[in-house]
mmCIF file of C-alpha atoms in Angstrom:
data_model
loop_
_atom_site.group_PDB
_atom_site.id
_atom_site.type_symbol
_atom_site.label_atom_id
_atom_site.label_comp_id
_atom_site.label_asym_id
_atom_site.label_seq_id
_atom_site.Cartn_x
_atom_site.Cartn_y
_atom_site.Cartn_z
ATOM 1 C CA MET A 1 158.503 179.576 205.797
ATOM 2 C CA ILE A 2 160.667 178.982 202.661
ATOM 3 C CA ASP A 3 160.796 175.479 203.173
ATOM 4 C CA LEU A 4 156.995 175.141 203.297
ATOM 5 C CA LEU A 5 156.533 177.628 199.984
ATOM 6 C CA ILE A 6 158.933 175.298 198.063
ATOM 7 C CA LYS A 7 157.975 171.972 199.543
ATOM 8 C CA LYS A 8 156.840 169.726 196.820
ATOM 9 C CA LEU A 9 152.843 169.289 196.603
ATOM 10 C CA ASP A 10 151.001 166.517 195.078
ATOM 11 C CA TRP A 11 148.068 166.996 192.531
ATOM 12 C CA ILE A 12 145.325 165.711 194.717
ATOM 13 C CA GLU A 13 145.992 168.107 197.487
ATOM 14 C CA VAL A 14 146.263 171.081 194.817
ATOM 15 C CA GLU A 15 142.954 169.890 192.857
ATOM 16 C CA TYR A 16 141.338 169.619 196.384
ATOM 17 C CA TRP A 17 141.749 173.277 197.351
ATOM 18 C CA PHE A 18 140.997 174.546 193.833
ATOM 19 C CA TYR A 19 137.804 172.454 194.065
ATOM 20 C CA ILE A 20 136.875 173.984 197.407
ATOM 21 C CA PHE A 21 137.592 177.690 196.355
ATOM 22 C CA ASN A 22 136.393 177.237 192.773
ATOM 23 C CA ASP A 23 133.659 174.616 192.337
ATOM 24 C CA LEU A 24 132.014 174.776 195.717
ATOM 25 C CA SER A 25 131.942 178.493 195.741
ATOM 26 C CA LEU A 26 128.660 178.188 193.507
ATOM 27 C CA LEU A 27 127.069 176.551 196.502
ATOM 28 C CA TYR A 28 128.298 178.498 199.432
ATOM 29 C CA VAL A 29 128.782 181.811 197.879
ATOM 30 C CA ILE A 30 127.203 182.705 194.618
ATOM 31 C CA VAL A 31 123.798 181.225 194.815
ATOM 32 C CA PRO A 32 123.105 182.550 198.535
ATOM 33 C CA PHE A 33 124.335 185.654 197.386
ATOM 34 C CA PHE A 34 122.362 185.750 194.378
ATOM 35 C CA ILE A 35 119.103 185.117 196.466
ATOM 36 C CA ILE A 36 120.130 187.961 199.052
ATOM 37 C CA GLU A 37 120.187 189.984 195.913
ATOM 38 C CA LEU A 38 116.637 189.123 194.722
ATOM 39 C CA ILE A 39 115.346 189.667 198.228
ATOM 40 C CA ARG A 40 117.243 193.333 198.106
ATOM 41 C CA TYR A 41 115.450 193.937 194.537
ATOM 42 C CA LYS A 42 112.258 192.936 196.088
ATOM 43 C CA TYR A 43 112.731 195.411 199.130
ATOM 44 C CA VAL A 44 113.782 198.245 196.877
ATOM 45 C CA ASN A 45 110.922 197.692 194.473
ATOM 46 C CA ARG A 46 113.265 196.765 191.563
ATOM 47 C CA LEU A 47 112.304 192.835 191.256
ATOM 48 C CA ASN A 48 110.441 193.032 187.814
ATOM 49 C CA ASN A 49 109.905 190.570 184.857
ATOM 50 C CA ASP A 50 112.777 192.438 182.820
ATOM 51 C CA LEU A 51 115.195 191.401 185.670
ATOM 52 C CA ILE A 52 113.895 187.923 185.881
ATOM 53 C CA GLN A 53 114.196 187.542 182.125
ATOM 54 C CA ASP A 54 117.629 189.006 182.283
ATOM 55 C CA SER A 55 118.780 186.539 184.730
ATOM 56 C CA ILE A 56 117.350 183.622 182.541
ATOM 57 C CA ALA A 57 118.925 184.685 179.508
ATOM 58 C CA ASN A 58 122.470 184.992 181.485
ATOM 59 C CA LEU A 59 122.131 181.258 182.519
ATOM 60 C CA ILE A 60 121.347 180.319 179.044
ATOM 61 C CA THR A 61 124.153 182.242 177.549
ATOM 62 C CA PHE A 62 126.415 180.500 180.044
ATOM 63 C CA PHE A 63 125.249 177.008 179.026
ATOM 64 C CA GLY A 64 125.833 178.204 175.378
ATOM 65 C CA PHE A 65 129.350 179.368 176.571
ATOM 66 C CA ILE A 66 130.198 176.226 178.229
ATOM 67 C CA CYS A 67 129.248 173.655 175.390
ATOM 68 C CA ILE A 68 131.517 175.708 173.078
ATOM 69 C CA GLU A 69 134.390 175.847 175.826
ATOM 70 C CA TYR A 70 133.917 171.881 176.207
ATOM 71 C CA LEU A 71 134.360 171.530 172.414
ATOM 72 C CA LEU A 72 137.239 173.804 172.161
ATOM 73 C CA GLY A 73 138.834 173.611 175.329
ATOM 74 C CA ILE A 74 138.577 169.788 176.326
ATOM 75 C CA LEU A 75 139.291 168.505 172.853
ATOM 76 C CA ALA A 76 141.539 171.224 171.525
ATOM 77 C CA ILE A 77 143.128 173.754 173.810
ATOM 78 C CA THR A 78 144.036 171.375 176.712
ATOM 79 C CA LYS A 79 145.922 169.691 173.854
ATOM 80 C CA VAL A 80 147.720 172.587 172.657
ATOM 81 C CA TYR A 81 148.774 173.530 176.118
ATOM 82 C CA PHE A 82 150.399 170.125 176.799
ATOM 83 C CA TRP A 83 152.047 170.242 173.469
ATOM 84 C CA VAL A 84 153.579 173.671 174.094
ATOM 85 C CA HIS A 85 154.357 172.457 177.610
ATOM 86 C CA GLU A 86 156.198 169.482 176.274
ATOM 87 C CA HIS A 87 158.066 170.981 173.253
ATOM 88 C CA SER A 88 158.250 174.853 173.696
ATOM 89 C CA SER A 89 158.623 175.532 177.128
ATOM 90 C CA LEU A 90 161.553 176.951 178.988
ATOM 91 C CA THR A 91 161.631 174.442 181.869
ATOM 92 C CA HIS A 92 159.152 172.191 183.826
ATOM 93 C CA LEU A 93 158.612 173.779 187.249
ATOM 94 C CA PRO A 94 157.708 171.880 190.343
ATOM 95 C CA LEU A 95 154.357 171.991 191.934
ATOM 96 C CA ASN A 96 154.724 174.056 195.310
ATOM 97 C CA TRP A 97 153.232 176.880 196.723
ATOM 98 C CA VAL A 98 155.625 179.365 195.120
ATOM 99 C CA THR A 99 154.592 178.184 191.733
ATOM 100 C CA ILE A 100 150.869 178.186 192.382
ATOM 101 C CA ILE A 101 150.979 181.710 193.802
ATOM 102 C CA THR A 102 153.179 183.019 190.951
ATOM 103 C CA CYS A 103 150.816 181.042 188.224
ATOM 104 C CA ILE A 104 147.804 182.726 189.884
ATOM 105 C CA LEU A 105 149.469 186.205 189.705
ATOM 106 C CA LEU A 106 150.564 185.563 186.055
ATOM 107 C CA ALA A 107 147.202 184.313 185.119
ATOM 108 C CA ASP A 108 145.634 187.372 186.511
ATOM 109 C CA PHE A 109 148.134 189.695 184.529
ATOM 110 C CA ALA A 110 147.285 187.799 181.591
ATOM 111 C CA TYR A 111 143.645 188.219 182.387
ATOM 112 C CA TYR A 112 144.150 191.893 182.340
ATOM 113 C CA TRP A 113 145.454 192.065 178.942
ATOM 114 C CA ASP A 114 143.192 189.488 177.520
ATOM 115 C CA HIS A 115 140.343 191.405 179.107
ATOM 116 C CA ARG A 116 141.733 194.924 177.674
ATOM 117 C CA THR A 117 142.134 193.289 174.132
ATOM 118 C CA MET A 118 138.500 192.095 174.090
ATOM 119 C CA HIS A 119 137.560 195.574 174.470
ATOM 120 C CA ARG A 120 139.746 197.162 172.112
ATOM 121 C CA ILE A 121 139.437 195.191 168.694
ATOM 122 C CA GLY A 122 136.381 194.279 166.864
ATOM 123 C CA ILE A 123 136.202 190.658 167.273
ATOM 124 C CA GLY A 124 136.999 190.589 170.941
ATOM 125 C CA TRP A 125 134.297 193.101 171.455
ATOM 126 C CA ALA A 126 132.021 191.072 169.396
ATOM 127 C CA THR A 127 132.019 188.355 171.831
ATOM 128 C CA HIS A 128 132.794 190.074 174.960
ATOM 129 C CA THR A 129 129.790 192.700 174.566
ATOM 130 C CA VAL A 130 127.508 189.970 175.561
ATOM 131 C CA HIS A 131 128.640 190.187 178.956
ATOM 132 C CA HIS A 132 128.162 193.894 179.095
ATOM 133 C CA SER A 133 124.874 194.181 177.427
ATOM 134 C CA SER A 134 122.838 193.398 180.440
ATOM 135 C CA GLU A 135 121.372 196.644 182.176
ATOM 136 C CA HIS A 136 121.441 194.999 185.456
ATOM 137 C CA PHE A 137 124.475 194.203 187.951
ATOM 138 C CA ASN A 138 124.117 191.063 190.020
ATOM 139 C CA MET A 139 125.706 187.524 190.243
ATOM 140 C CA SER A 140 123.860 185.999 187.278
ATOM 141 C CA VAL A 141 125.464 188.795 184.994
ATOM 142 C CA ALA A 142 128.887 187.227 185.807
ATOM 143 C CA TYR A 143 127.660 184.136 183.762
ATOM 144 C CA ARG A 144 126.523 186.191 180.776
ATOM 145 C CA PHE A 145 129.261 185.089 178.345
ATOM 146 C CA GLY A 146 129.468 185.547 174.415
ATOM 147 C CA PRO A 147 130.370 182.556 172.099
ATOM 148 C CA LEU A 148 134.028 183.310 171.666
ATOM 149 C CA ASP A 149 134.728 184.276 175.230
ATOM 150 C CA ALA A 150 137.080 180.950 175.694
ATOM 151 C CA VAL A 151 139.167 181.499 172.517
ATOM 152 C CA LEU A 152 141.284 184.808 173.058
ATOM 153 C CA PRO A 153 142.566 183.862 176.540
ATOM 154 C CA ILE A 154 144.680 181.248 174.829
ATOM 155 C CA VAL A 155 146.911 183.849 173.264
ATOM 156 C CA PHE A 156 147.597 185.170 176.659
ATOM 157 C CA SER A 157 147.849 181.863 178.617
ATOM 158 C CA LEU A 158 150.327 180.090 176.425
ATOM 159 C CA PRO A 159 153.273 182.302 177.516
ATOM 160 C CA ILE A 160 152.570 181.208 180.939
ATOM 161 C CA VAL A 161 152.765 177.411 179.799
ATOM 162 C CA MET A 162 156.064 178.269 177.826
ATOM 163 C CA LEU A 163 157.754 179.458 181.109
ATOM 164 C CA GLY A 164 157.257 176.119 182.412
ATOM 165 C CA TYR A 165 153.906 176.113 184.503
ATOM 166 C CA ASP A 166 151.903 172.777 184.412
ATOM 167 C CA PRO A 167 149.137 173.370 181.892
ATOM 168 C CA ILE A 168 146.650 172.043 184.408
ATOM 169 C CA LEU A 169 147.991 174.503 187.190
ATOM 170 C CA VAL A 170 147.466 177.275 184.519
ATOM 171 C CA LEU A 171 144.032 176.319 183.804
ATOM 172 C CA LEU A 172 143.094 176.029 187.272
ATOM 173 C CA ALA A 173 144.490 179.473 188.083
ATOM 174 C CA GLU A 174 142.503 180.905 185.138
ATOM 175 C CA VAL A 175 139.307 179.529 186.795
ATOM 176 C CA PHE A 176 140.445 181.045 189.831
ATOM 177 C CA VAL A 177 140.740 184.408 188.598
ATOM 178 C CA GLN A 178 137.400 184.045 186.826
ATOM 179 C CA VAL A 179 135.650 182.836 190.244
ATOM 180 C CA PHE A 180 136.977 185.717 191.819
ATOM 181 C CA GLN A 181 135.515 188.098 189.119
ATOM 182 C CA THR A 182 132.199 186.463 189.814
ATOM 183 C CA LEU A 183 132.059 187.671 193.312
ATOM 184 C CA LEU A 184 132.444 191.270 191.973
ATOM 185 C CA HIS A 185 128.972 191.359 190.435
ATOM 186 C CA THR A 186 126.876 192.847 192.888
ATOM 187 C CA GLU A 187 125.587 196.316 194.164
ATOM 188 C CA ILE A 188 125.060 195.012 197.643
ATOM 189 C CA ILE A 189 128.713 195.643 198.607
ATOM 190 C CA GLY A 190 129.764 199.289 198.553
ATOM 191 C CA LYS A 191 133.171 200.666 198.797
ATOM 192 C CA LEU A 192 135.685 198.640 200.927
ATOM 193 C CA PRO A 193 138.564 199.932 203.414
ATOM 194 C CA LYS A 194 140.965 202.066 201.284
ATOM 195 C CA PRO A 195 144.014 199.635 201.387
ATOM 196 C CA ILE A 196 141.571 196.664 199.861
ATOM 197 C CA GLU A 197 140.165 199.150 197.105
ATOM 198 C CA TYR A 198 143.785 200.328 196.308
ATOM 199 C CA ILE A 199 145.196 196.817 195.895
ATOM 200 C CA PHE A 200 142.405 194.435 194.913
ATOM 201 C CA ASN A 201 139.438 194.485 192.223
ATOM 202 C CA THR A 202 136.096 195.166 194.312
ATOM 203 C CA PRO A 203 132.531 195.517 193.226
ATOM 204 C CA SER A 204 132.863 199.287 193.288
ATOM 205 C CA HIS A 205 135.857 198.918 190.605
ATOM 206 C CA HIS A 206 133.744 196.461 188.646
ATOM 207 C CA ARG A 207 130.494 198.313 188.696
ATOM 208 C CA VAL A 208 132.691 201.101 187.011
ATOM 209 C CA HIS A 209 133.864 198.596 184.236
ATOM 210 C CA HIS A 210 130.243 197.700 183.474
ATOM 211 C CA GLY A 211 129.214 201.257 183.255
ATOM 212 C CA SER A 212 127.726 202.814 180.156
ATOM 213 C CA ASN A 213 128.601 206.431 181.320
ATOM 214 C CA ARG A 214 131.407 207.614 179.173
ATOM 215 C CA GLN A 215 133.947 208.380 181.515
ATOM 216 C CA TYR A 216 133.726 204.791 182.484
ATOM 217 C CA TRP A 217 134.298 203.159 178.894
ATOM 218 C CA ASP A 218 137.291 200.851 178.762
ATOM 219 C CA LYS A 219 138.260 201.087 182.427
ATOM 220 C CA ASN A 220 139.046 198.612 185.338
ATOM 221 C CA TYR A 221 139.808 195.388 183.291
ATOM 222 C CA ALA A 222 141.351 193.997 186.407
ATOM 223 C CA GLY A 223 140.666 190.492 187.520
ATOM 224 C CA ILE A 224 142.110 189.941 191.038
ATOM 225 C CA LEU A 225 144.494 193.047 191.428
ATOM 226 C CA ILE A 226 143.498 196.331 190.490
ATOM 227 C CA ILE A 227 146.985 197.658 190.511
ATOM 228 C CA TRP A 228 147.443 196.628 186.960
ATOM 229 C CA ASP A 229 144.974 199.115 185.795
ATOM 230 C CA ARG A 230 146.445 201.847 188.174
ATOM 231 C CA LEU A 231 150.102 201.009 186.768
ATOM 232 C CA LEU A 232 148.664 200.831 183.067
ATOM 233 C CA GLY A 233 146.460 203.762 183.222
ATOM 234 C CA THR A 234 143.129 202.382 182.817
ATOM 235 C CA PHE A 235 142.067 202.898 186.289
ATOM 236 C CA GLU A 236 138.708 205.063 187.117
ATOM 237 C CA PRO A 237 137.158 205.206 190.408
ATOM 238 C CA GLU A 238 133.485 204.913 191.015
ATOM 239 C CA VAL A 239 132.079 208.496 191.383
ATOM 240 C CA GLU A 240 129.075 209.125 189.405
ATOM 241 C CA THR A 241 126.124 206.675 189.636
ATOM 242 C CA VAL A 242 126.934 203.805 187.336
ATOM 243 C CA LYS A 243 124.310 203.194 184.474
ATOM 244 C CA TYR A 244 124.824 199.773 183.287
ATOM 245 C CA GLY A 245 124.694 198.202 179.649
ATOM 246 C CA ILE A 246 126.359 199.433 176.372
ATOM 247 C CA SER A 247 126.122 202.440 174.325
ATOM 248 C CA GLU A 248 124.134 200.570 171.643
ATOM 249 C CA PRO A 249 121.364 198.905 173.716
ATOM 250 C CA LEU A 250 120.121 195.707 173.145
ATOM 251 C CA ASN A 251 116.577 196.110 174.465
ATOM 252 C CA SER A 252 116.062 192.230 174.263
ATOM 253 C CA ASN A 253 116.082 189.311 176.816
ATOM 254 C CA ASN A 254 115.965 186.797 174.101
ATOM 255 C CA PRO A 255 118.656 184.474 175.004
ATOM 256 C CA PHE A 256 119.620 183.689 171.261
ATOM 257 C CA LYS A 257 119.873 187.338 170.391
ATOM 258 C CA VAL A 258 121.694 188.180 173.661
ATOM 259 C CA PHE A 259 124.220 185.267 173.001
ATOM 260 C CA PHE A 260 124.917 186.201 169.154
ATOM 261 C CA HIS A 261 124.171 189.936 168.787
ATOM 262 C CA GLY A 262 127.580 191.334 169.011
ATOM 263 C CA ILE A 263 128.659 188.537 166.166
ATOM 264 C CA THR A 264 125.775 189.955 164.311
ATOM 265 C CA ARG A 265 126.410 193.414 164.520
ATOM 266 C CA LEU A 266 130.101 192.890 163.728
ATOM 267 C CA PHE A 267 129.155 191.266 160.380
ATOM 268 C CA LYS A 268 126.755 193.717 159.519
ATOM 269 C CA LYS A 269 129.318 196.358 160.238
ATOM 270 C CA VAL A 270 131.603 194.387 157.717
ATOM 271 C CA ASN A 271 128.990 193.990 154.960
ATOM 272 C CA HIS A 272 128.323 197.756 154.904
ATOM 273 C CA THR A 273 131.935 198.714 155.089
ATOM 274 C CA LYS A 274 133.566 199.420 151.736
ATOM 275 C CA GLY A 275 136.949 198.000 150.704
ATOM 276 C CA PHE A 276 138.185 194.466 151.329
ATOM 277 C CA VAL A 277 141.279 195.839 153.499
ATOM 278 C CA ASN A 278 138.899 197.934 155.613
ATOM 279 C CA LYS A 279 136.643 194.845 155.869
ATOM 280 C CA ILE A 280 139.477 193.132 157.612
ATOM 281 C CA LEU A 281 140.488 195.930 159.603
ATOM 282 C CA VAL A 282 136.877 195.981 161.232
ATOM 283 C CA PHE A 283 138.195 192.856 162.864
ATOM 284 C CA ILE A 284 141.174 194.316 164.494
ATOM 285 C CA LYS A 285 140.255 197.712 164.880
ATOM 286 C CA PRO A 286 138.626 199.328 167.943
ATOM 287 C CA PRO A 287 134.883 198.599 168.003
ATOM 288 C CA ASP A 288 134.029 202.081 167.308
ATOM 289 C CA TRP A 289 136.361 202.658 164.385
ATOM 290 C CA GLU A 290 135.086 203.511 161.113
ATOM 291 C CA PRO A 291 137.057 204.098 157.828
ATOM 292 C CA ASN A 292 137.067 207.505 156.578
ATOM 293 C CA LYS A 293 135.888 208.606 153.125
ATOM 294 C CA LYS A 294 139.375 208.169 151.610
ATOM 295 C CA GLY A 295 139.666 204.528 153.358
ATOM 296 C CA VAL A 296 141.262 201.688 151.481
ATOM 297 C CA LEU A 297 138.885 200.301 148.870
ATOM 298 C CA LEU A 298 140.543 197.373 147.513
#
């Protein structure tokens, strides 16, 4: 067993399996599942224009995100990963099942902290609020991204590269975590058996994460393993029926307003905040932070 885990793999084999589980999942899981969700919406009399327009807006924001991700990721971020790997990594780890599995676990742990940060600093929430602004919950919502959603993860992924993991493997592991997350955006699946619910992130746990109910705010940040939330004090079970959306509803399916509303709201807040230091703090303090009357007025 140990020999199998440490046996050196070639990139063709590794990329093939990531292609099967990542890229092709769109065809054999996500699209079919979304069709089933639409049938269910029709059956329970919830298929309406708002939901359809919301789903269309989700896809348009995804294409906007992809354009930005390609510009930043392919042209810049990948080069940064390779530079760090070449000049600042502790070692260069071989490609085998041990490094693949541990890289996915590290990418999942990095995702937890990236996701938590996106909720707890102003600039992070300004982009991530796009994902949470839908008042529906289905597979299309998984593709509802903000304009800067590809930027902050770099901070949390570079340490994995510095440990010696191949940059391409790190990027593939990040995509794997994201694809797993996609599968959680559904109301069709209820609670799973307790051992699964205890260890893994599930649709039930992720519904909580998308809840605008006060007790559900900033909970269940996990990607694949919900144990990070359990260990770090951010876990909340699904008890009360989840009401999806954000505390300040967007009330629009205009894809451009959906995509940019968080950034727009952030800069409006900056504009109305007095004092240079306070304006800077808006970017790094929690999104609900407000300076008091004796705030810094420099």
